PDB file of C-alpha atoms in Angstrom:
ATOM      1  CA  MET A  23      -0.151  -0.482  -0.071  1.00  0.00           C
ATOM      2  CA  VAL A  24       2.859   2.360   0.974  1.00  0.00           C
ATOM      3  CA  CYS A  25       4.566   1.621  -2.529  1.00  0.00           C
ATOM      4  CA  PHE A  26       1.317   2.534  -4.225  1.00  0.00           C
ATOM      5  CA  LEU A  27       1.138   5.932  -2.861  1.00  0.00           C
ATOM      6  CA  TRP A  28       4.633   6.377  -3.368  1.00  0.00           C
ATOM      7  CA  ILE A  29       4.114   5.664  -7.180  1.00  0.00           C
ATOM      8  CA  VAL A  30       0.638   7.862  -7.477  1.00  0.00           C
ATOM      9  CA  LEU A  31       2.687  10.503  -5.551  1.00  0.00           C
ATOM     10  CA  ILE A  32       5.540  10.148  -7.982  1.00  0.00           C
ATOM     11  CA  ILE A  33       3.251  10.402 -11.227  1.00  0.00           C
ATOM     12  CA  VAL A  34       1.342  13.228  -9.571  1.00  0.00           C
ATOM     13  CA  PHE A  35       4.467  15.378  -9.064  1.00  0.00           C
ATOM     14  CA  LEU A  36       5.789  14.522 -12.466  1.00  0.00           C
ATOM     15  CA  VAL A  37       2.475  16.024 -14.068  1.00  0.00           C
ATOM     16  CA  LEU A  38       2.577  19.103 -12.357  1.00  0.00           C
ATOM     17  CA  THR A  39       6.026  19.666 -12.924  1.00  0.00           C
ATOM     18  CA  PHE A  40       5.325  18.633 -16.931  1.00  0.00           C
ATOM     19  CA  LYS A  41       2.153  21.227 -16.414  1.00  0.00           C
ATOM     20  CA  TYR A  42       4.321  23.982 -14.874  1.00  0.00           C
ATOM     21  CA  TYR A  43       7.149  24.136 -17.203  1.00  0.00           C
ATOM     22  CA  PHE A  44       5.252  23.404 -20.878  1.00  0.00           C
ATOM     23  CA  GLY A  45       1.705  24.028 -19.869  1.00  0.00           C
ATOM     24  CA  THR A  46       1.414  27.403 -17.691  1.00  0.00           C
ATOM     25  CA  THR A  47       2.748  30.708 -18.520  1.00  0.00           C
ATOM     26  CA  ARG A  48       3.641  34.201 -17.062  1.00  0.00           C
ATOM     27  CA  TRP A  49       1.688  36.541 -17.734  1.00  0.00           C
ATOM     28  CA  CYS A  50       2.728  40.425 -19.888  1.00  0.00           C
ATOM     29  CA  LYS A  51       1.901  42.665 -16.780  1.00  0.00           C
ATOM     30  CA  SER A  52       3.074  45.950 -18.611  1.00  0.00           C
ATOM     31  CA  THR A  53      -0.308  48.272 -19.182  1.00  0.00           C
ATOM     32  CA  VAL A  54       1.858  50.401 -21.544  1.00  0.00           C
ATOM     33  CA  LYS A  55      -0.813  51.550 -24.306  1.00  0.00           C
ATOM     34  CA  LEU A  56       0.072  51.627 -28.046  1.00  0.00           C
ATOM     35  CA  ASN A  57      -1.820  54.654 -29.186  1.00  0.00           C
ATOM     36  CA  GLY A  58      -0.204  55.781 -32.047  1.00  0.00           C
ATOM     37  CA  LYS A  59       2.215  53.119 -32.936  1.00  0.00           C
ATOM     38  CA  THR A  60       1.328  50.160 -35.914  1.00  0.00           C
ATOM     39  CA  ALA A  61       2.129  46.191 -35.335  1.00  0.00           C
ATOM     40  CA  LEU A  62       2.359  44.399 -38.414  1.00  0.00           C
ATOM     41  CA  ILE A  63       1.393  40.682 -37.567  1.00  0.00           C
ATOM     42  CA  THR A  64       2.142  37.570 -40.291  1.00  0.00           C
ATOM     43  CA  GLY A  65      -0.480  35.559 -39.483  1.00  0.00           C
ATOM     44  CA  GLY A  66      -2.616  37.710 -36.999  1.00  0.00           C
ATOM     45  CA  ASN A  67      -5.751  35.729 -38.409  1.00  0.00           C
ATOM     46  CA  ILE A  68      -5.973  32.873 -36.434  1.00  0.00           C
ATOM     47  CA  GLY A  69      -4.533  31.037 -33.400  1.00  0.00           C
ATOM     48  CA  ILE A  70      -1.487  32.925 -31.352  1.00  0.00           C
ATOM     49  CA  GLY A  71      -1.539  35.849 -33.712  1.00  0.00           C
ATOM     50  CA  LYS A  72      -5.094  36.279 -33.555  1.00  0.00           C
ATOM     51  CA  ALA A  73      -4.191  37.160 -29.574  1.00  0.00           C
ATOM     52  CA  THR A  74      -1.342  39.123 -29.752  1.00  0.00           C
ATOM     53  CA  ALA A  75      -3.136  41.372 -32.679  1.00  0.00           C
ATOM     54  CA  ILE A  76      -6.537  41.479 -29.920  1.00  0.00           C
ATOM     55  CA  ASP A  77      -4.310  42.699 -27.015  1.00  0.00           C
ATOM     56  CA  LEU A  78      -2.030  45.284 -29.377  1.00  0.00           C
ATOM     57  CA  ALA A  79      -5.381  47.045 -30.529  1.00  0.00           C
ATOM     58  CA  ASN A  80      -6.338  47.166 -27.040  1.00  0.00           C
ATOM     59  CA  ARG A  81      -3.621  48.525 -26.160  1.00  0.00           C
ATOM     60  CA  GLY A  82      -4.581  51.364 -29.090  1.00  0.00           C
ATOM     61  CA  ALA A  83      -2.494  49.900 -31.558  1.00  0.00           C
ATOM     62  CA  ARG A  84      -2.765  50.342 -35.421  1.00  0.00           C
ATOM     63  CA  VAL A  85      -2.875  46.688 -36.376  1.00  0.00           C
ATOM     64  CA  ILE A  86      -2.041  45.110 -39.598  1.00  0.00           C
ATOM     65  CA  ILE A  87      -3.127  41.543 -40.237  1.00  0.00           C
ATOM     66  CA  ALA A  88      -1.034  39.993 -43.023  1.00  0.00           C
ATOM     67  CA  SER A  89      -2.241  36.476 -44.123  1.00  0.00           C
ATOM     68  CA  ARG A  90      -3.273  34.471 -47.106  1.00  0.00           C
ATOM     69  CA  ASN A  91      -6.742  34.463 -46.068  1.00  0.00           C
ATOM     70  CA  LYS A  92      -9.002  37.411 -46.106  1.00  0.00           C
ATOM     71  CA  GLU A  93     -11.990  35.986 -45.465  1.00  0.00           C
ATOM     72  CA  LYS A  94     -11.015  34.755 -42.182  1.00  0.00           C
ATOM     73  CA  ALA A  95      -8.766  37.983 -41.470  1.00  0.00           C
ATOM     74  CA  ILE A  96     -12.027  40.328 -42.056  1.00  0.00           C
ATOM     75  CA  GLN A  97     -14.035  37.892 -39.293  1.00  0.00           C
ATOM     76  CA  THR A  98     -11.096  38.532 -37.013  1.00  0.00           C
ATOM     77  CA  ILE A  99     -11.156  42.496 -37.390  1.00  0.00           C
ATOM     78  CA  ARG A 100     -14.408  42.432 -36.892  1.00  0.00           C
ATOM     79  CA  GLU A 101     -14.265  40.380 -33.640  1.00  0.00           C
ATOM     80  CA  ILE A 102     -11.127  42.510 -32.649  1.00  0.00           C
ATOM     81  CA  TYR A 103     -13.682  45.407 -33.219  1.00  0.00           C
ATOM     82  CA  GLU A 104     -16.067  43.978 -30.681  1.00  0.00           C
ATOM     83  CA  LYS A 105     -14.215  43.091 -28.264  1.00  0.00           C
ATOM     84  CA  THR A 106     -11.905  46.490 -28.189  1.00  0.00           C
ATOM     85  CA  GLY A 107     -13.608  49.333 -30.153  1.00  0.00           C
ATOM     86  CA  ASN A 108     -10.725  49.467 -32.115  1.00  0.00           C
ATOM     87  CA  ASP A 109     -11.372  50.329 -35.527  1.00  0.00           C
ATOM     88  CA  ASN A 110      -7.893  51.182 -37.132  1.00  0.00           C
ATOM     89  CA  ILE A 111      -7.321  47.096 -37.881  1.00  0.00           C
ATOM     90  CA  SER A 112      -6.975  46.204 -41.181  1.00  0.00           C
ATOM     91  CA  PHE A 113      -5.444  43.509 -43.646  1.00  0.00           C
ATOM     92  CA  MET A 114      -3.399  43.227 -46.233  1.00  0.00           C
ATOM     93  CA  TYR A 115      -2.686  39.625 -48.439  1.00  0.00           C
ATOM     94  CA  LEU A 116       0.466  38.179 -48.172  1.00  0.00           C
ATOM     95  CA  ASP A 117       1.783  34.220 -49.236  1.00  0.00           C
ATOM     96  CA  LEU A 118       4.942  33.526 -47.213  1.00  0.00           C
ATOM     97  CA  MET A 119       4.960  30.574 -49.966  1.00  0.00           C
ATOM     98  CA  ASP A 120       6.082  32.729 -52.868  1.00  0.00           C
ATOM     99  CA  LEU A 121       8.939  35.537 -52.488  1.00  0.00           C
ATOM    100  CA  GLU A 122       7.622  37.738 -55.196  1.00  0.00           C
ATOM    101  CA  VAL A 123       4.560  38.171 -53.378  1.00  0.00           C
ATOM    102  CA  VAL A 124       6.615  38.890 -49.836  1.00  0.00           C
ATOM    103  CA  ARG A 125       8.354  41.349 -52.337  1.00  0.00           C
ATOM    104  CA  GLN A 126       4.738  42.702 -53.606  1.00  0.00           C
ATOM    105  CA  PHE A 127       3.429  43.208 -49.795  1.00  0.00           C
ATOM    106  CA  ALA A 128       6.276  45.158 -48.754  1.00  0.00           C
ATOM    107  CA  LYS A 129       5.912  47.466 -51.874  1.00  0.00           C
ATOM    108  CA  GLN A 130       2.791  47.827 -51.262  1.00  0.00           C
ATOM    109  CA  PHE A 131       3.115  48.690 -47.353  1.00  0.00           C
ATOM    110  CA  LEU A 132       5.980  50.896 -47.830  1.00  0.00           C
ATOM    111  CA  LYS A 133       3.837  53.060 -49.799  1.00  0.00           C
ATOM    112  CA  GLU A 134       1.119  52.950 -47.433  1.00  0.00           C
ATOM    113  CA  GLU A 135       2.505  52.810 -44.687  1.00  0.00           C
ATOM    114  CA  LYS A 136       4.424  56.137 -42.655  1.00  0.00           C
ATOM    115  CA  ARG A 137       5.923  53.839 -39.633  1.00  0.00           C
ATOM    116  CA  LEU A 138       6.059  50.140 -37.922  1.00  0.00           C
ATOM    117  CA  ASP A 139       6.849  49.836 -34.574  1.00  0.00           C
ATOM    118  CA  ILE A 140       6.267  46.539 -33.814  1.00  0.00           C
ATOM    119  CA  LEU A 141       7.188  43.748 -36.699  1.00  0.00           C
ATOM    120  CA  ILE A 142       6.278  40.618 -35.493  1.00  0.00           C
ATOM    121  CA  ASN A 143       6.684  37.329 -37.683  1.00  0.00           C
ATOM    122  CA  ASN A 144       4.184  34.810 -36.064  1.00  0.00           C
ATOM    123  CA  SER A 145       2.913  32.680 -39.051  1.00  0.00           C
ATOM    124  CA  GLY A 146       4.144  29.199 -39.348  1.00  0.00           C
ATOM    125  CA  ILE A 147       3.406  25.899 -40.821  1.00  0.00           C
ATOM    126  CA  ALA A 148       4.163  22.596 -39.772  1.00  0.00           C
ATOM    127  CA  GLU A 149       4.501  18.881 -41.337  1.00  0.00           C
ATOM    128  CA  TRP A 150       0.793  18.877 -42.027  1.00  0.00           C
ATOM    129  CA  ALA A 151       1.305  21.361 -44.873  1.00  0.00           C
ATOM    130  CA  TYR A 152       3.639  18.889 -47.144  1.00  0.00           C
ATOM    131  CA  LYS A 153       0.377  16.861 -47.525  1.00  0.00           C
ATOM    132  CA  THR A 154      -2.567  19.738 -48.113  1.00  0.00           C
ATOM    133  CA  ILE A 155       0.089  22.235 -49.887  1.00  0.00           C
ATOM    134  CA  GLY A 156       3.070  20.303 -51.124  1.00  0.00           C
ATOM    135  CA  PRO A 157       6.691  19.787 -50.263  1.00  0.00           C
ATOM    136  CA  LYS A 158       8.349  23.210 -52.017  1.00  0.00           C
ATOM    137  CA  THR A 159       7.592  26.606 -52.247  1.00  0.00           C
ATOM    138  CA  LYS A 160       7.142  28.572 -55.101  1.00  0.00           C
ATOM    139  CA  GLN A 161      11.314  29.215 -55.772  1.00  0.00           C
ATOM    140  CA  ASN A 162      11.544  25.392 -54.845  1.00  0.00           C
ATOM    141  CA  TYR A 163      12.794  25.784 -51.014  1.00  0.00           C
ATOM    142  CA  ASP A 164      11.104  23.492 -48.464  1.00  0.00           C
ATOM    143  CA  LEU A 165       7.533  24.666 -47.981  1.00  0.00           C
ATOM    144  CA  ILE A 166       7.899  24.507 -44.038  1.00  0.00           C
ATOM    145  CA  PHE A 167      11.510  26.633 -44.306  1.00  0.00           C
ATOM    146  CA  GLY A 168      10.214  28.536 -46.634  1.00  0.00           C
ATOM    147  CA  VAL A 169       7.343  30.258 -45.011  1.00  0.00           C
ATOM    148  CA  ASN A 170       8.838  29.530 -41.562  1.00  0.00           C
ATOM    149  CA  HIS A 171      11.903  31.194 -42.033  1.00  0.00           C
ATOM    150  CA  LEU A 172      12.714  32.683 -46.026  1.00  0.00           C
ATOM    151  CA  GLY A 173       9.553  34.639 -46.395  1.00  0.00           C
ATOM    152  CA  HIS A 174       9.992  36.344 -43.328  1.00  0.00           C
ATOM    153  CA  PHE A 175      13.353  36.624 -43.456  1.00  0.00           C
ATOM    154  CA  LEU A 176      12.779  39.047 -46.717  1.00  0.00           C
ATOM    155  CA  LEU A 177       9.994  40.760 -45.511  1.00  0.00           C
ATOM    156  CA  THR A 178      11.879  41.663 -42.461  1.00  0.00           C
ATOM    157  CA  TYR A 179      15.029  43.045 -44.785  1.00  0.00           C
ATOM    158  CA  LEU A 180      12.506  44.767 -47.246  1.00  0.00           C
ATOM    159  CA  LEU A 181      10.977  46.688 -44.311  1.00  0.00           C
ATOM    160  CA  LEU A 182      14.444  47.500 -42.383  1.00  0.00           C
ATOM    161  CA  ASP A 183      14.285  51.102 -43.563  1.00  0.00           C
ATOM    162  CA  LEU A 184      11.116  51.789 -42.444  1.00  0.00           C
ATOM    163  CA  LEU A 185      11.964  50.192 -38.983  1.00  0.00           C
ATOM    164  CA  LYS A 186      15.051  52.303 -38.570  1.00  0.00           C
ATOM    165  CA  LYS A 187      13.250  55.639 -39.354  1.00  0.00           C
ATOM    166  CA  THR A 188      10.304  54.966 -36.632  1.00  0.00           C
ATOM    167  CA  ARG A 189      13.139  54.473 -34.297  1.00  0.00           C
ATOM    168  CA  ASN A 190      12.526  52.272 -31.128  1.00  0.00           C
ATOM    169  CA  SER A 191      10.902  49.443 -33.153  1.00  0.00           C
ATOM    170  CA  ARG A 192      11.043  46.014 -32.709  1.00  0.00           C
ATOM    171  CA  VAL A 193      10.974  42.875 -34.460  1.00  0.00           C
ATOM    172  CA  ILE A 194       9.865  39.669 -32.651  1.00  0.00           C
ATOM    173  CA  ASN A 195      10.668  35.921 -34.459  1.00  0.00           C
ATOM    174  CA  ILE A 196       8.204  33.683 -33.167  1.00  0.00           C
ATOM    175  CA  SER A 197      10.026  30.105 -32.740  1.00  0.00           C
ATOM    176  CA  SER A 198       9.484  27.289 -31.108  1.00  0.00           C
ATOM    177  CA  LEU A 199      10.289  24.869 -27.972  1.00  0.00           C
ATOM    178  CA  ARG A 200      10.960  22.064 -30.791  1.00  0.00           C
ATOM    179  CA  ASN A 201      14.085  24.575 -32.200  1.00  0.00           C
ATOM    180  CA  LEU A 202      15.892  22.206 -29.539  1.00  0.00           C
ATOM    181  CA  TRP A 203      14.989  19.211 -31.680  1.00  0.00           C
ATOM    182  CA  ARG A 204      17.582  20.322 -34.510  1.00  0.00           C
ATOM    183  CA  ARG A 205      20.725  18.253 -33.241  1.00  0.00           C
ATOM    184  CA  SER A 206      22.865  18.447 -36.508  1.00  0.00           C
ATOM    185  CA  PRO A 207      24.771  22.032 -37.821  1.00  0.00           C
ATOM    186  CA  LEU A 208      23.314  23.169 -40.687  1.00  0.00           C
ATOM    187  CA  LYS A 209      24.637  22.104 -44.593  1.00  0.00           C
ATOM    188  CA  TYR A 210      24.332  23.881 -46.971  1.00  0.00           C
ATOM    189  CA  ASP A 211      24.375  21.641 -50.196  1.00  0.00           C
ATOM    190  CA  LYS A 212      22.311  23.502 -52.967  1.00  0.00           C
ATOM    191  CA  GLY A 213      21.123  20.375 -54.417  1.00  0.00           C
ATOM    192  CA  PRO A 214      18.757  19.776 -55.717  1.00  0.00           C
ATOM    193  CA  ASN A 215      17.224  16.568 -54.690  1.00  0.00           C
ATOM    194  CA  ASN A 216      14.859  13.812 -56.370  1.00  0.00           C
ATOM    195  CA  ASP A 217      11.988  16.058 -56.101  1.00  0.00           C
ATOM    196  CA  GLY A 218      13.845  19.287 -57.040  1.00  0.00           C
ATOM    197  CA  MET A 219      13.920  20.674 -53.741  1.00  0.00           C
ATOM    198  CA  LEU A 220      16.888  23.142 -53.290  1.00  0.00           C
ATOM    199  CA  TYR A 221      18.957  23.050 -50.506  1.00  0.00           C
ATOM    200  CA  PRO A 222      17.512  19.720 -48.809  1.00  0.00           C
ATOM    201  CA  ASP A 223      19.132  20.153 -45.445  1.00  0.00           C
ATOM    202  CA  LEU A 224      17.161  23.312 -44.777  1.00  0.00           C
ATOM    203  CA  SER A 225      14.016  21.595 -44.374  1.00  0.00           C
ATOM    204  CA  GLY A 226      11.511  20.764 -41.362  1.00  0.00           C
ATOM    205  CA  TYR A 227      10.002  22.187 -38.528  1.00  0.00           C
ATOM    206  CA  ASP A 228      12.497  22.122 -36.271  1.00  0.00           C
ATOM    207  CA  THR A 229      15.144  23.578 -38.557  1.00  0.00           C
ATOM    208  CA  SER A 230      13.026  26.381 -39.293  1.00  0.00           C
ATOM    209  CA  LYS A 231      12.040  27.501 -35.885  1.00  0.00           C
ATOM    210  CA  LEU A 232      16.614  27.230 -35.092  1.00  0.00           C
ATOM    211  CA  ALA A 233      16.580  29.382 -37.994  1.00  0.00           C
ATOM    212  CA  ASN A 234      14.339  31.739 -36.140  1.00  0.00           C
ATOM    213  CA  ILE A 235      16.374  32.173 -33.295  1.00  0.00           C
ATOM    214  CA  MET A 236      19.600  32.768 -35.451  1.00  0.00           C
ATOM    215  CA  HIS A 237      17.894  35.510 -37.386  1.00  0.00           C
ATOM    216  CA  SER A 238      17.101  37.486 -34.603  1.00  0.00           C
ATOM    217  CA  LYS A 239      20.702  37.193 -33.116  1.00  0.00           C
ATOM    218  CA  MET A 240      21.998  38.226 -36.642  1.00  0.00           C
ATOM    219  CA  LEU A 241      19.223  41.041 -37.060  1.00  0.00           C
ATOM    220  CA  SER A 242      20.398  42.348 -33.412  1.00  0.00           C
ATOM    221  CA  LYS A 243      23.856  42.719 -34.377  1.00  0.00           C
ATOM    222  CA  ILE A 244      23.258  44.107 -37.850  1.00  0.00           C
ATOM    223  CA  LEU A 245      20.674  46.601 -35.946  1.00  0.00           C
ATOM    224  CA  GLN A 246      23.452  48.111 -33.516  1.00  0.00           C
ATOM    225  CA  GLY A 247      23.080  51.800 -32.744  1.00  0.00           C
ATOM    226  CA  THR A 248      19.682  52.311 -34.334  1.00  0.00           C
ATOM    227  CA  HIS A 249      17.049  52.241 -32.432  1.00  0.00           C
ATOM    228  CA  VAL A 250      16.016  48.532 -33.315  1.00  0.00           C
ATOM    229  CA  THR A 251      15.694  45.865 -31.489  1.00  0.00           C
ATOM    230  CA  ALA A 252      15.156  41.891 -32.922  1.00  0.00           C
ATOM    231  CA  ASN A 253      14.104  39.114 -30.414  1.00  0.00           C
ATOM    232  CA  SER A 254      12.667  35.571 -30.695  1.00  0.00           C
ATOM    233  CA  VAL A 255      10.299  34.034 -28.215  1.00  0.00           C
ATOM    234  CA  HIS A 256       8.649  30.570 -28.086  1.00  0.00           C
ATOM    235  CA  PRO A 257       4.996  30.685 -26.770  1.00  0.00           C
ATOM    236  CA  GLY A 258       5.252  27.068 -25.118  1.00  0.00           C
ATOM    237  CA  LEU A 259       3.450  24.116 -25.544  1.00  0.00           C
ATOM    238  CA  VAL A 260       0.162  25.761 -26.700  1.00  0.00           C
ATOM    239  CA  ALA A 261      -3.310  24.168 -28.638  1.00  0.00           C
ATOM    240  CA  THR A 262      -2.942  25.865 -32.012  1.00  0.00           C
ATOM    241  CA  ASP A 263      -3.523  24.482 -35.398  1.00  0.00           C
ATOM    242  CA  ILE A 264      -0.164  23.534 -36.050  1.00  0.00           C
ATOM    243  CA  ILE A 265      -0.634  20.566 -33.427  1.00  0.00           C
ATOM    244  CA  MET A 266      -4.045  19.772 -33.350  1.00  0.00           C
ATOM    245  CA  THR A 267      -4.520  19.460 -36.954  1.00  0.00           C
ATOM    246  CA  PRO A 268      -2.283  16.545 -38.153  1.00  0.00           C
ATOM    247  CA  LEU A 269      -3.245  14.845 -34.244  1.00  0.00           C
ATOM    248  CA  LYS A 270      -6.677  15.046 -35.500  1.00  0.00           C
ATOM    249  CA  SER A 271      -5.700  13.468 -39.493  1.00  0.00           C
ATOM    250  CA  VAL A 272      -3.539  10.516 -37.837  1.00  0.00           C
ATOM    251  CA  LEU A 273      -5.739   9.409 -34.875  1.00  0.00           C
ATOM    252  CA  PRO A 274      -8.462   7.539 -34.944  1.00  0.00           C
ATOM    253  CA  GLU A 275     -11.439  10.216 -34.140  1.00  0.00           C
ATOM    254  CA  LYS A 276     -12.987   8.120 -30.537  1.00  0.00           C
ATOM    255  CA  LEU A 277      -8.761   8.631 -29.424  1.00  0.00           C
ATOM    256  CA  TYR A 278      -8.999  12.166 -30.329  1.00  0.00           C
ATOM    257  CA  LEU A 279     -11.722  12.678 -28.850  1.00  0.00           C
ATOM    258  CA  VAL A 280     -10.216  11.131 -24.879  1.00  0.00           C
ATOM    259  CA  PHE A 281      -6.803  12.948 -26.202  1.00  0.00           C
ATOM    260  CA  ASP A 282      -7.819  16.049 -27.347  1.00  0.00           C
ATOM    261  CA  PRO A 283      -9.181  16.973 -23.591  1.00  0.00           C
ATOM    262  CA  TRP A 284      -6.315  15.625 -21.793  1.00  0.00           C
ATOM    263  CA  PHE A 285      -3.712  17.530 -24.515  1.00  0.00           C
ATOM    264  CA  ARG A 286      -5.598  20.518 -23.808  1.00  0.00           C
ATOM    265  CA  PHE A 287      -5.529  20.187 -19.738  1.00  0.00           C
ATOM    266  CA  PHE A 288      -1.257  19.996 -20.301  1.00  0.00           C
ATOM    267  CA  SER A 289      -1.198  22.970 -22.683  1.00  0.00           C
ATOM    268  CA  LEU A 290      -1.859  27.008 -23.170  1.00  0.00           C
ATOM    269  CA  ASP A 291      -4.938  28.009 -24.717  1.00  0.00           C
ATOM    270  CA  CYS A 292      -3.677  30.826 -27.264  1.00  0.00           C
ATOM    271  CA  THR A 293      -4.058  33.629 -24.907  1.00  0.00           C
ATOM    272  CA  ALA A 294      -1.949  32.311 -22.526  1.00  0.00           C
ATOM    273  CA  GLY A 295       0.451  31.402 -25.913  1.00  0.00           C
ATOM    274  CA  ALA A 296       0.685  34.878 -26.709  1.00  0.00           C
ATOM    275  CA  GLN A 297       2.028  36.293 -24.087  1.00  0.00           C
ATOM    276  CA  THR A 298       5.423  36.029 -24.625  1.00  0.00           C
ATOM    277  CA  THR A 299       5.016  37.050 -27.736  1.00  0.00           C
ATOM    278  CA  ILE A 300       3.382  40.460 -26.176  1.00  0.00           C
ATOM    279  CA  PHE A 301       5.987  40.721 -23.353  1.00  0.00           C
ATOM    280  CA  ALA A 302       8.416  40.828 -26.598  1.00  0.00           C
ATOM    281  CA  ALA A 303       6.577  43.923 -28.245  1.00  0.00           C
ATOM    282  CA  VAL A 304       5.549  45.834 -25.487  1.00  0.00           C
ATOM    283  CA  ASP A 305       7.708  45.695 -22.086  1.00  0.00           C
ATOM    284  CA  GLU A 306       9.490  48.341 -21.240  1.00  0.00           C
ATOM    285  CA  SER A 307      12.009  46.539 -19.412  1.00  0.00           C
ATOM    286  CA  LEU A 308      12.921  45.177 -22.742  1.00  0.00           C
ATOM    287  CA  THR A 309      13.456  48.713 -24.817  1.00  0.00           C
ATOM    288  CA  THR A 310      16.872  48.037 -25.391  1.00  0.00           C
ATOM    289  CA  VAL A 311      17.235  44.508 -24.998  1.00  0.00           C
ATOM    290  CA  THR A 312      17.953  42.588 -28.490  1.00  0.00           C
ATOM    291  CA  GLY A 313      19.381  39.239 -29.633  1.00  0.00           C
ATOM    292  CA  LYS A 314      17.520  37.744 -26.795  1.00  0.00           C
ATOM    293  CA  TYR A 315      15.199  34.233 -26.416  1.00  0.00           C
ATOM    294  CA  PHE A 316      12.172  34.547 -24.735  1.00  0.00           C
ATOM    295  CA  GLY A 317       9.931  32.209 -23.014  1.00  0.00           C
ATOM    296  CA  HIS A 318       7.010  32.418 -20.482  1.00  0.00           C
ATOM    297  CA  CYS A 319       7.895  36.071 -20.171  1.00  0.00           C
ATOM    298  CA  ARG A 320      11.461  35.391 -19.336  1.00  0.00           C
ATOM    299  CA  LEU A 321      14.723  35.007 -20.547  1.00  0.00           C
ATOM    300  CA  ALA A 322      15.081  31.273 -22.150  1.00  0.00           C
ATOM    301  CA  TRP A 323      17.444  28.441 -23.224  1.00  0.00           C
ATOM    302  CA  ASP A 324      17.925  28.092 -26.722  1.00  0.00           C
ATOM    303  CA  ASN A 325      19.769  25.534 -28.984  1.00  0.00           C
ATOM    304  CA  LYS A 326      23.275  25.582 -28.719  1.00  0.00           C
ATOM    305  CA  LEU A 327      23.673  26.050 -32.611  1.00  0.00           C
ATOM    306  CA  ALA A 328      22.142  29.196 -32.178  1.00  0.00           C
ATOM    307  CA  GLN A 329      24.693  30.363 -30.393  1.00  0.00           C
ATOM    308  CA  ASP A 330      27.713  29.784 -32.393  1.00  0.00           C
ATOM    309  CA  ASP A 331      28.199  33.353 -34.298  1.00  0.00           C
ATOM    310  CA  GLU A 332      29.658  31.719 -37.364  1.00  0.00           C
ATOM    311  CA  ALA A 333      26.686  29.628 -37.789  1.00  0.00           C
ATOM    312  CA  CYS A 334      24.480  32.424 -37.910  1.00  0.00           C
ATOM    313  CA  GLN A 335      26.201  34.459 -39.759  1.00  0.00           C
ATOM    314  CA  GLN A 336      26.536  31.737 -42.636  1.00  0.00           C
ATOM    315  CA  LEU A 337      22.676  30.994 -42.470  1.00  0.00           C
ATOM    316  CA  TRP A 338      22.112  34.732 -43.018  1.00  0.00           C
ATOM    317  CA  ASP A 339      24.474  34.985 -45.832  1.00  0.00           C
ATOM    318  CA  TYR A 340      22.532  31.705 -47.373  1.00  0.00           C
ATOM    319  CA  SER A 341      19.569  33.245 -46.633  1.00  0.00           C
ATOM    320  CA  MET A 342      20.848  36.349 -48.661  1.00  0.00           C
ATOM    321  CA  LYS A 343      21.475  34.363 -51.405  1.00  0.00           C
ATOM    322  CA  MET A 344      17.972  32.911 -51.164  1.00  0.00           C
ATOM    323  CA  CYS A 345      16.042  35.685 -51.270  1.00  0.00           C
ATOM    324  CA  GLY A 346      17.848  36.863 -54.352  1.00  0.00           C
ATOM    325  CA  LEU A 347      19.498  40.290 -52.254  1.00  0.00           C
ATOM    326  CA  THR A 348      22.996  39.365 -53.436  1.00  0.00           C
TER     327      THR A 348
END
């Protein structure tokens, strides 16, 4: 009997420990207002991006939602207005799978907008997209790496002058705990492979999330002295479509119905998952903090590969090449 009780206590301890580190969050405590400031959020129409957009709108910011799904974005804009009373929310079409579309977006944005205080590179896809969309981007790069890293890399680069002009602006790249899963150094063999994909080693979700952190670290160095900061964050374990969609597609319906509530117990909802993004975007203590990686509204451990300055520089150089910037 005593042995059984010890086993139960150990299980409870492990469950609560897991939930504390992965399924809980610290909340952004900043009450700063953003009136007169402009925020651009990719993928701001759903999930964590939507929760972030609601918060920034509630602070008075002009929020621009960039996504492929206009219908969903319009619905989100209506919901934001109903919740916040802020009618200064707009939609711009952006397809991160096509670098030419990214260029067109940036050109239009620079033509229409006079400032950019907060750029949140939030949009992301995971492995399920291979089945629903295909393996490659328009430019024949891995789909996930192309959307999660290259599209945002080019977008940020094209908006750098406006960010500098605005001053005291912030770039936030949304990474993931899965950046830790990439163990081997990035390789830059151009290929193509048998599927016609260029740079085949630069593929998959883990690699793209590592690249988000490395991108932020290089930006922080390049932007020194410009009053623009660049940081990356992980939202924690969040029940978003990136996780739930593939699970629903592979699990039998009855098993998914059992699994779903358990997973949601251990994970965060989108509002909680957005807190670290919001923290990085608005907290007054981070005005000059740059090149850091945050989770649960505090500094977090990142992949050792992201701590290699030479590797970060190499990724930057190849990203410039892949985006046609050199």
